[in-house]
Amino acid sequence: MSNLSKLEFVPLDISGKSYISWVLDAEIHLDAMGLEDTIKDKNQASNQDRAKAMIFLHHHLEEGLKMEYLTIKDPVILWNNLKDRYDHLKMVILPHTCYDWTHLRLQDFKSISEYNSAMFRIISQLELFGDNITDHDMLEKTFTTFHASNMLLQQQYRETGFKKYYELISL
């Protein structure tokens, strides 16, 4: 039978490929519901709040995962079990994301919009790992990846003295 109630975000699948974004979404929603303490170790959450958190978390698990963790009644235990199971994916994603950042080239995209989208996707992933990408970094990445035939344009943009990435992109 299909689940007829509305999901706030994509459920975590058994492969864990969406784990990082799922964790962020779950934390934000639990916080908005006043249930953020229910997933912290040694919390003093009421039984009612723990039950609400479990319902919410179970609701955002795909059926296979839900069945695996069916007997767990405490959200902090479920949270920690999922973390133990999938948190290693960060170490798989980080090298790939660093590679993507290193090899991001403006000339590889058909439009500025596609380049911009790829850049912000990579930056978001890097920020998850604690890297802080500044406007200066984004400007330099863009300037240094101009195609050789556009070196004059690159020089003109540099001389303009942009301080914010959005200033360059809006031009």
PDB file of C-alpha atoms in Angstrom:
ATOM      1  CA  MET A   1       0.000   0.000   0.000  1.00  0.00           C
ATOM      2  CA  SER A   2       1.394   3.396  -0.900  1.00  0.00           C
ATOM      3  CA  ASN A   3       2.109   6.036   1.679  1.00  0.00           C
ATOM      4  CA  LEU A   4      -0.561   8.706   1.241  1.00  0.00           C
ATOM      5  CA  SER A   5       0.850  11.297   3.625  1.00  0.00           C
ATOM      6  CA  LYS A   6       3.093  14.056   2.318  1.00  0.00           C
ATOM      7  CA  LEU A   7       6.844  13.749   2.816  1.00  0.00           C
ATOM      8  CA  GLU A   8       8.799  16.843   3.804  1.00  0.00           C
ATOM      9  CA  PHE A   9      11.893  15.573   1.963  1.00  0.00           C
ATOM     10  CA  VAL A  10      13.146  12.524   0.085  1.00  0.00           C
ATOM     11  CA  PRO A  11      13.292   9.384   2.249  1.00  0.00           C
ATOM     12  CA  LEU A  12      16.643   7.773   2.945  1.00  0.00           C
ATOM     13  CA  ASP A  13      17.149   4.799   0.655  1.00  0.00           C
ATOM     14  CA  ILE A  14      18.931   1.611   1.613  1.00  0.00           C
ATOM     15  CA  SER A  15      21.999   2.461  -0.506  1.00  0.00           C
ATOM     16  CA  GLY A  16      22.542   5.598   1.574  1.00  0.00           C
ATOM     17  CA  LYS A  17      23.425   7.705  -1.466  1.00  0.00           C
ATOM     18  CA  SER A  18      21.261  10.565  -0.176  1.00  0.00           C
ATOM     19  CA  TYR A  19      22.398  10.212   3.453  1.00  0.00           C
ATOM     20  CA  ILE A  20      24.195  13.546   3.772  1.00  0.00           C
ATOM     21  CA  SER A  21      21.303  15.631   2.476  1.00  0.00           C
ATOM     22  CA  TRP A  22      18.840  13.422   4.392  1.00  0.00           C
ATOM     23  CA  VAL A  23      20.660  14.141   7.674  1.00  0.00           C
ATOM     24  CA  LEU A  24      20.568  17.877   7.046  1.00  0.00           C
ATOM     25  CA  ASP A  25      16.879  17.792   6.140  1.00  0.00           C
ATOM     26  CA  ALA A  26      16.002  15.618   9.137  1.00  0.00           C
ATOM     27  CA  GLU A  27      17.913  17.859  11.561  1.00  0.00           C
ATOM     28  CA  ILE A  28      16.245  21.001  10.230  1.00  0.00           C
ATOM     29  CA  HIS A  29      12.767  19.497  10.401  1.00  0.00           C
ATOM     30  CA  LEU A  30      13.268  18.032  13.864  1.00  0.00           C
ATOM     31  CA  ASP A  31      14.542  21.414  15.028  1.00  0.00           C
ATOM     32  CA  ALA A  32      11.483  23.153  13.546  1.00  0.00           C
ATOM     33  CA  MET A  33       9.254  20.662  15.354  1.00  0.00           C
ATOM     34  CA  GLY A  34      11.065  21.261  18.658  1.00  0.00           C
ATOM     35  CA  LEU A  35      12.399  17.699  18.654  1.00  0.00           C
ATOM     36  CA  GLU A  36      16.109  18.361  18.008  1.00  0.00           C
ATOM     37  CA  ASP A  37      17.155  16.968  21.413  1.00  0.00           C
ATOM     38  CA  THR A  38      15.614  13.571  20.682  1.00  0.00           C
ATOM     39  CA  ILE A  39      18.552  12.586  18.439  1.00  0.00           C
ATOM     40  CA  LYS A  40      21.276  13.701  20.848  1.00  0.00           C
ATOM     41  CA  ASP A  41      23.018  11.305  23.220  1.00  0.00           C
ATOM     42  CA  LYS A  42      21.969  11.483  26.886  1.00  0.00           C
ATOM     43  CA  ASN A  43      18.976  13.666  26.083  1.00  0.00           C
ATOM     44  CA  GLN A  44      16.166  14.387  28.514  1.00  0.00           C
ATOM     45  CA  ALA A  45      13.390  14.314  25.901  1.00  0.00           C
ATOM     46  CA  SER A  46       9.971  13.139  27.005  1.00  0.00           C
ATOM     47  CA  ASN A  47       8.602   9.791  25.833  1.00  0.00           C
ATOM     48  CA  GLN A  48       6.011  11.662  23.787  1.00  0.00           C
ATOM     49  CA  ASP A  49       8.700  13.712  21.987  1.00  0.00           C
ATOM     50  CA  ARG A  50      10.741  10.563  21.332  1.00  0.00           C
ATOM     51  CA  ALA A  51       7.690   8.878  19.856  1.00  0.00           C
ATOM     52  CA  LYS A  52       6.996  11.897  17.619  1.00  0.00           C
ATOM     53  CA  ALA A  53      10.615  11.891  16.446  1.00  0.00           C
ATOM     54  CA  MET A  54      10.499   8.145  15.732  1.00  0.00           C
ATOM     55  CA  ILE A  55       7.323   8.530  13.693  1.00  0.00           C
ATOM     56  CA  PHE A  56       8.916  11.359  11.743  1.00  0.00           C
ATOM     57  CA  LEU A  57      12.196   9.503  11.125  1.00  0.00           C
ATOM     58  CA  HIS A  58      10.467   6.237  10.174  1.00  0.00           C
ATOM     59  CA  HIS A  59       8.233   8.200   7.831  1.00  0.00           C
ATOM     60  CA  HIS A  60      11.366   9.393   6.012  1.00  0.00           C
ATOM     61  CA  LEU A  61      12.992   5.985   5.550  1.00  0.00           C
ATOM     62  CA  GLU A  62      12.433   3.795   2.528  1.00  0.00           C
ATOM     63  CA  GLU A  63      10.547   0.590   3.251  1.00  0.00           C
ATOM     64  CA  GLY A  64      13.636  -1.657   3.331  1.00  0.00           C
ATOM     65  CA  LEU A  65      15.383   0.484   5.952  1.00  0.00           C
ATOM     66  CA  LYS A  66      12.178   0.871   7.912  1.00  0.00           C
ATOM     67  CA  MET A  67      11.894  -2.904   8.176  1.00  0.00           C
ATOM     68  CA  GLU A  68      15.530  -3.277   9.290  1.00  0.00           C
ATOM     69  CA  TYR A  69      15.073  -0.811  12.132  1.00  0.00           C
ATOM     70  CA  LEU A  70      11.489  -1.729  12.982  1.00  0.00           C
ATOM     71  CA  THR A  71      12.245  -2.814  16.555  1.00  0.00           C
ATOM     72  CA  ILE A  72      14.151   0.338  17.543  1.00  0.00           C
ATOM     73  CA  LYS A  73      11.982   2.631  19.632  1.00  0.00           C
ATOM     74  CA  ASP A  74      14.469   5.352  20.606  1.00  0.00           C
ATOM     75  CA  PRO A  75      15.294   8.007  17.963  1.00  0.00           C
ATOM     76  CA  VAL A  76      18.855   8.520  19.251  1.00  0.00           C
ATOM     77  CA  ILE A  77      19.583   4.814  18.771  1.00  0.00           C
ATOM     78  CA  LEU A  78      18.122   4.885  15.252  1.00  0.00           C
ATOM     79  CA  TRP A  79      20.056   8.081  14.477  1.00  0.00           C
ATOM     80  CA  ASN A  80      23.345   6.605  15.707  1.00  0.00           C
ATOM     81  CA  ASN A  81      22.769   3.306  13.878  1.00  0.00           C
ATOM     82  CA  LEU A  82      22.172   5.161  10.609  1.00  0.00           C
ATOM     83  CA  LYS A  83      25.236   7.312  11.267  1.00  0.00           C
ATOM     84  CA  ASP A  84      27.392   4.221  11.878  1.00  0.00           C
ATOM     85  CA  ARG A  85      26.046   2.656   8.721  1.00  0.00           C
ATOM     86  CA  TYR A  86      26.334   5.607   6.322  1.00  0.00           C
ATOM     87  CA  ASP A  87      28.613   8.303   7.766  1.00  0.00           C
ATOM     88  CA  HIS A  88      31.639   6.760   6.033  1.00  0.00           C
ATOM     89  CA  LEU A  89      30.124   7.955   2.745  1.00  0.00           C
ATOM     90  CA  LYS A  90      31.469  11.408   3.562  1.00  0.00           C
ATOM     91  CA  MET A  91      34.980  10.056   3.108  1.00  0.00           C
ATOM     92  CA  VAL A  92      33.983   8.671  -0.283  1.00  0.00           C
ATOM     93  CA  ILE A  93      32.319  11.891  -1.398  1.00  0.00           C
ATOM     94  CA  LEU A  94      35.013  14.338  -0.237  1.00  0.00           C
ATOM     95  CA  PRO A  95      37.795  13.196  -2.630  1.00  0.00           C
ATOM     96  CA  HIS A  96      35.318  13.143  -5.513  1.00  0.00           C
ATOM     97  CA  THR A  97      34.107  16.652  -4.631  1.00  0.00           C
ATOM     98  CA  CYS A  98      37.691  17.948  -4.371  1.00  0.00           C
ATOM     99  CA  TYR A  99      38.374  16.423  -7.778  1.00  0.00           C
ATOM    100  CA  ASP A 100      35.252  18.127  -9.184  1.00  0.00           C
ATOM    101  CA  TRP A 101      36.379  21.492  -7.765  1.00  0.00           C
ATOM    102  CA  THR A 102      39.893  21.111  -9.165  1.00  0.00           C
ATOM    103  CA  HIS A 103      38.593  20.192 -12.613  1.00  0.00           C
ATOM    104  CA  LEU A 104      35.696  22.659 -12.789  1.00  0.00           C
ATOM    105  CA  ARG A 105      36.138  24.632 -16.001  1.00  0.00           C
ATOM    106  CA  LEU A 106      33.871  27.330 -17.379  1.00  0.00           C
ATOM    107  CA  GLN A 107      34.639  26.177 -20.903  1.00  0.00           C
ATOM    108  CA  ASP A 108      33.189  22.713 -20.178  1.00  0.00           C
ATOM    109  CA  PHE A 109      29.640  24.072 -19.892  1.00  0.00           C
ATOM    110  CA  LYS A 110      27.220  25.180 -22.572  1.00  0.00           C
ATOM    111  CA  SER A 111      25.922  28.059 -20.464  1.00  0.00           C
ATOM    112  CA  ILE A 112      26.871  30.201 -17.501  1.00  0.00           C
ATOM    113  CA  SER A 113      23.774  28.893 -15.765  1.00  0.00           C
ATOM    114  CA  GLU A 114      25.019  25.285 -15.998  1.00  0.00           C
ATOM    115  CA  TYR A 115      28.465  26.314 -14.765  1.00  0.00           C
ATOM    116  CA  ASN A 116      26.959  28.303 -11.911  1.00  0.00           C
ATOM    117  CA  SER A 117      24.783  25.370 -10.887  1.00  0.00           C
ATOM    118  CA  ALA A 118      27.731  22.965 -10.903  1.00  0.00           C
ATOM    119  CA  MET A 119      29.864  25.407  -8.938  1.00  0.00           C
ATOM    120  CA  PHE A 120      27.279  25.865  -6.183  1.00  0.00           C
ATOM    121  CA  ARG A 121      26.626  22.111  -5.978  1.00  0.00           C
ATOM    122  CA  ILE A 122      30.347  21.498  -5.455  1.00  0.00           C
ATOM    123  CA  ILE A 123      30.657  24.368  -2.972  1.00  0.00           C
ATOM    124  CA  SER A 124      27.722  23.054  -0.945  1.00  0.00           C
ATOM    125  CA  GLN A 125      29.351  19.653  -0.692  1.00  0.00           C
ATOM    126  CA  LEU A 126      32.710  21.174   0.278  1.00  0.00           C
ATOM    127  CA  GLU A 127      31.029  23.261   2.983  1.00  0.00           C
ATOM    128  CA  LEU A 128      29.558  20.067   4.455  1.00  0.00           C
ATOM    129  CA  PHE A 129      33.140  18.987   5.093  1.00  0.00           C
ATOM    130  CA  GLY A 130      34.165  22.291   6.639  1.00  0.00           C
ATOM    131  CA  ASP A 131      35.797  23.923   3.621  1.00  0.00           C
ATOM    132  CA  ASN A 132      34.916  27.578   3.284  1.00  0.00           C
ATOM    133  CA  ILE A 133      34.853  28.718  -0.324  1.00  0.00           C
ATOM    134  CA  THR A 134      34.871  32.514  -0.536  1.00  0.00           C
ATOM    135  CA  ASP A 135      33.714  34.875  -3.267  1.00  0.00           C
ATOM    136  CA  HIS A 136      37.389  35.442  -4.061  1.00  0.00           C
ATOM    137  CA  ASP A 137      37.855  31.670  -4.565  1.00  0.00           C
ATOM    138  CA  MET A 138      34.830  31.524  -6.876  1.00  0.00           C
ATOM    139  CA  LEU A 139      36.016  34.536  -8.867  1.00  0.00           C
ATOM    140  CA  GLU A 140      39.521  33.089  -9.251  1.00  0.00           C
ATOM    141  CA  LYS A 141      38.142  29.688 -10.243  1.00  0.00           C
ATOM    142  CA  THR A 142      36.024  31.340 -12.924  1.00  0.00           C
ATOM    143  CA  PHE A 143      38.758  33.668 -14.206  1.00  0.00           C
ATOM    144  CA  THR A 144      41.387  30.948 -14.406  1.00  0.00           C
ATOM    145  CA  THR A 145      39.132  28.619 -16.352  1.00  0.00           C
ATOM    146  CA  PHE A 146      38.240  31.000 -19.189  1.00  0.00           C
ATOM    147  CA  HIS A 147      39.009  29.502 -22.557  1.00  0.00           C
ATOM    148  CA  ALA A 148      42.308  30.677 -24.063  1.00  0.00           C
ATOM    149  CA  SER A 149      40.432  32.546 -26.788  1.00  0.00           C
ATOM    150  CA  ASN A 150      38.783  34.691 -24.097  1.00  0.00           C
ATOM    151  CA  MET A 151      41.911  35.901 -22.308  1.00  0.00           C
ATOM    152  CA  LEU A 152      41.196  39.529 -23.189  1.00  0.00           C
ATOM    153  CA  LEU A 153      37.726  39.207 -21.684  1.00  0.00           C
ATOM    154  CA  GLN A 154      39.229  37.612 -18.563  1.00  0.00           C
ATOM    155  CA  GLN A 155      41.659  40.502 -18.212  1.00  0.00           C
ATOM    156  CA  GLN A 156      38.855  43.055 -18.619  1.00  0.00           C
ATOM    157  CA  TYR A 157      36.777  41.300 -15.943  1.00  0.00           C
ATOM    158  CA  ARG A 158      39.738  41.199 -13.567  1.00  0.00           C
ATOM    159  CA  GLU A 159      40.357  44.915 -14.048  1.00  0.00           C
ATOM    160  CA  THR A 160      36.746  45.637 -13.207  1.00  0.00           C
ATOM    161  CA  GLY A 161      37.618  44.584  -9.659  1.00  0.00           C
ATOM    162  CA  PHE A 162      34.666  42.404  -8.761  1.00  0.00           C
ATOM    163  CA  LYS A 163      34.462  41.601  -5.056  1.00  0.00           C
ATOM    164  CA  LYS A 164      31.406  39.343  -5.174  1.00  0.00           C
ATOM    165  CA  TYR A 165      30.856  36.351  -7.433  1.00  0.00           C
ATOM    166  CA  TYR A 166      27.266  37.326  -8.193  1.00  0.00           C
ATOM    167  CA  GLU A 167      28.521  40.647  -9.644  1.00  0.00           C
ATOM    168  CA  LEU A 168      30.530  38.759 -12.244  1.00  0.00           C
ATOM    169  CA  ILE A 169      27.822  36.226 -13.031  1.00  0.00           C
ATOM    170  CA  SER A 170      25.102  38.854 -13.403  1.00  0.00           C
ATOM    171  CA  LEU A 171      27.277  40.592 -16.014  1.00  0.00           C
TER     172      LEU A 171
END
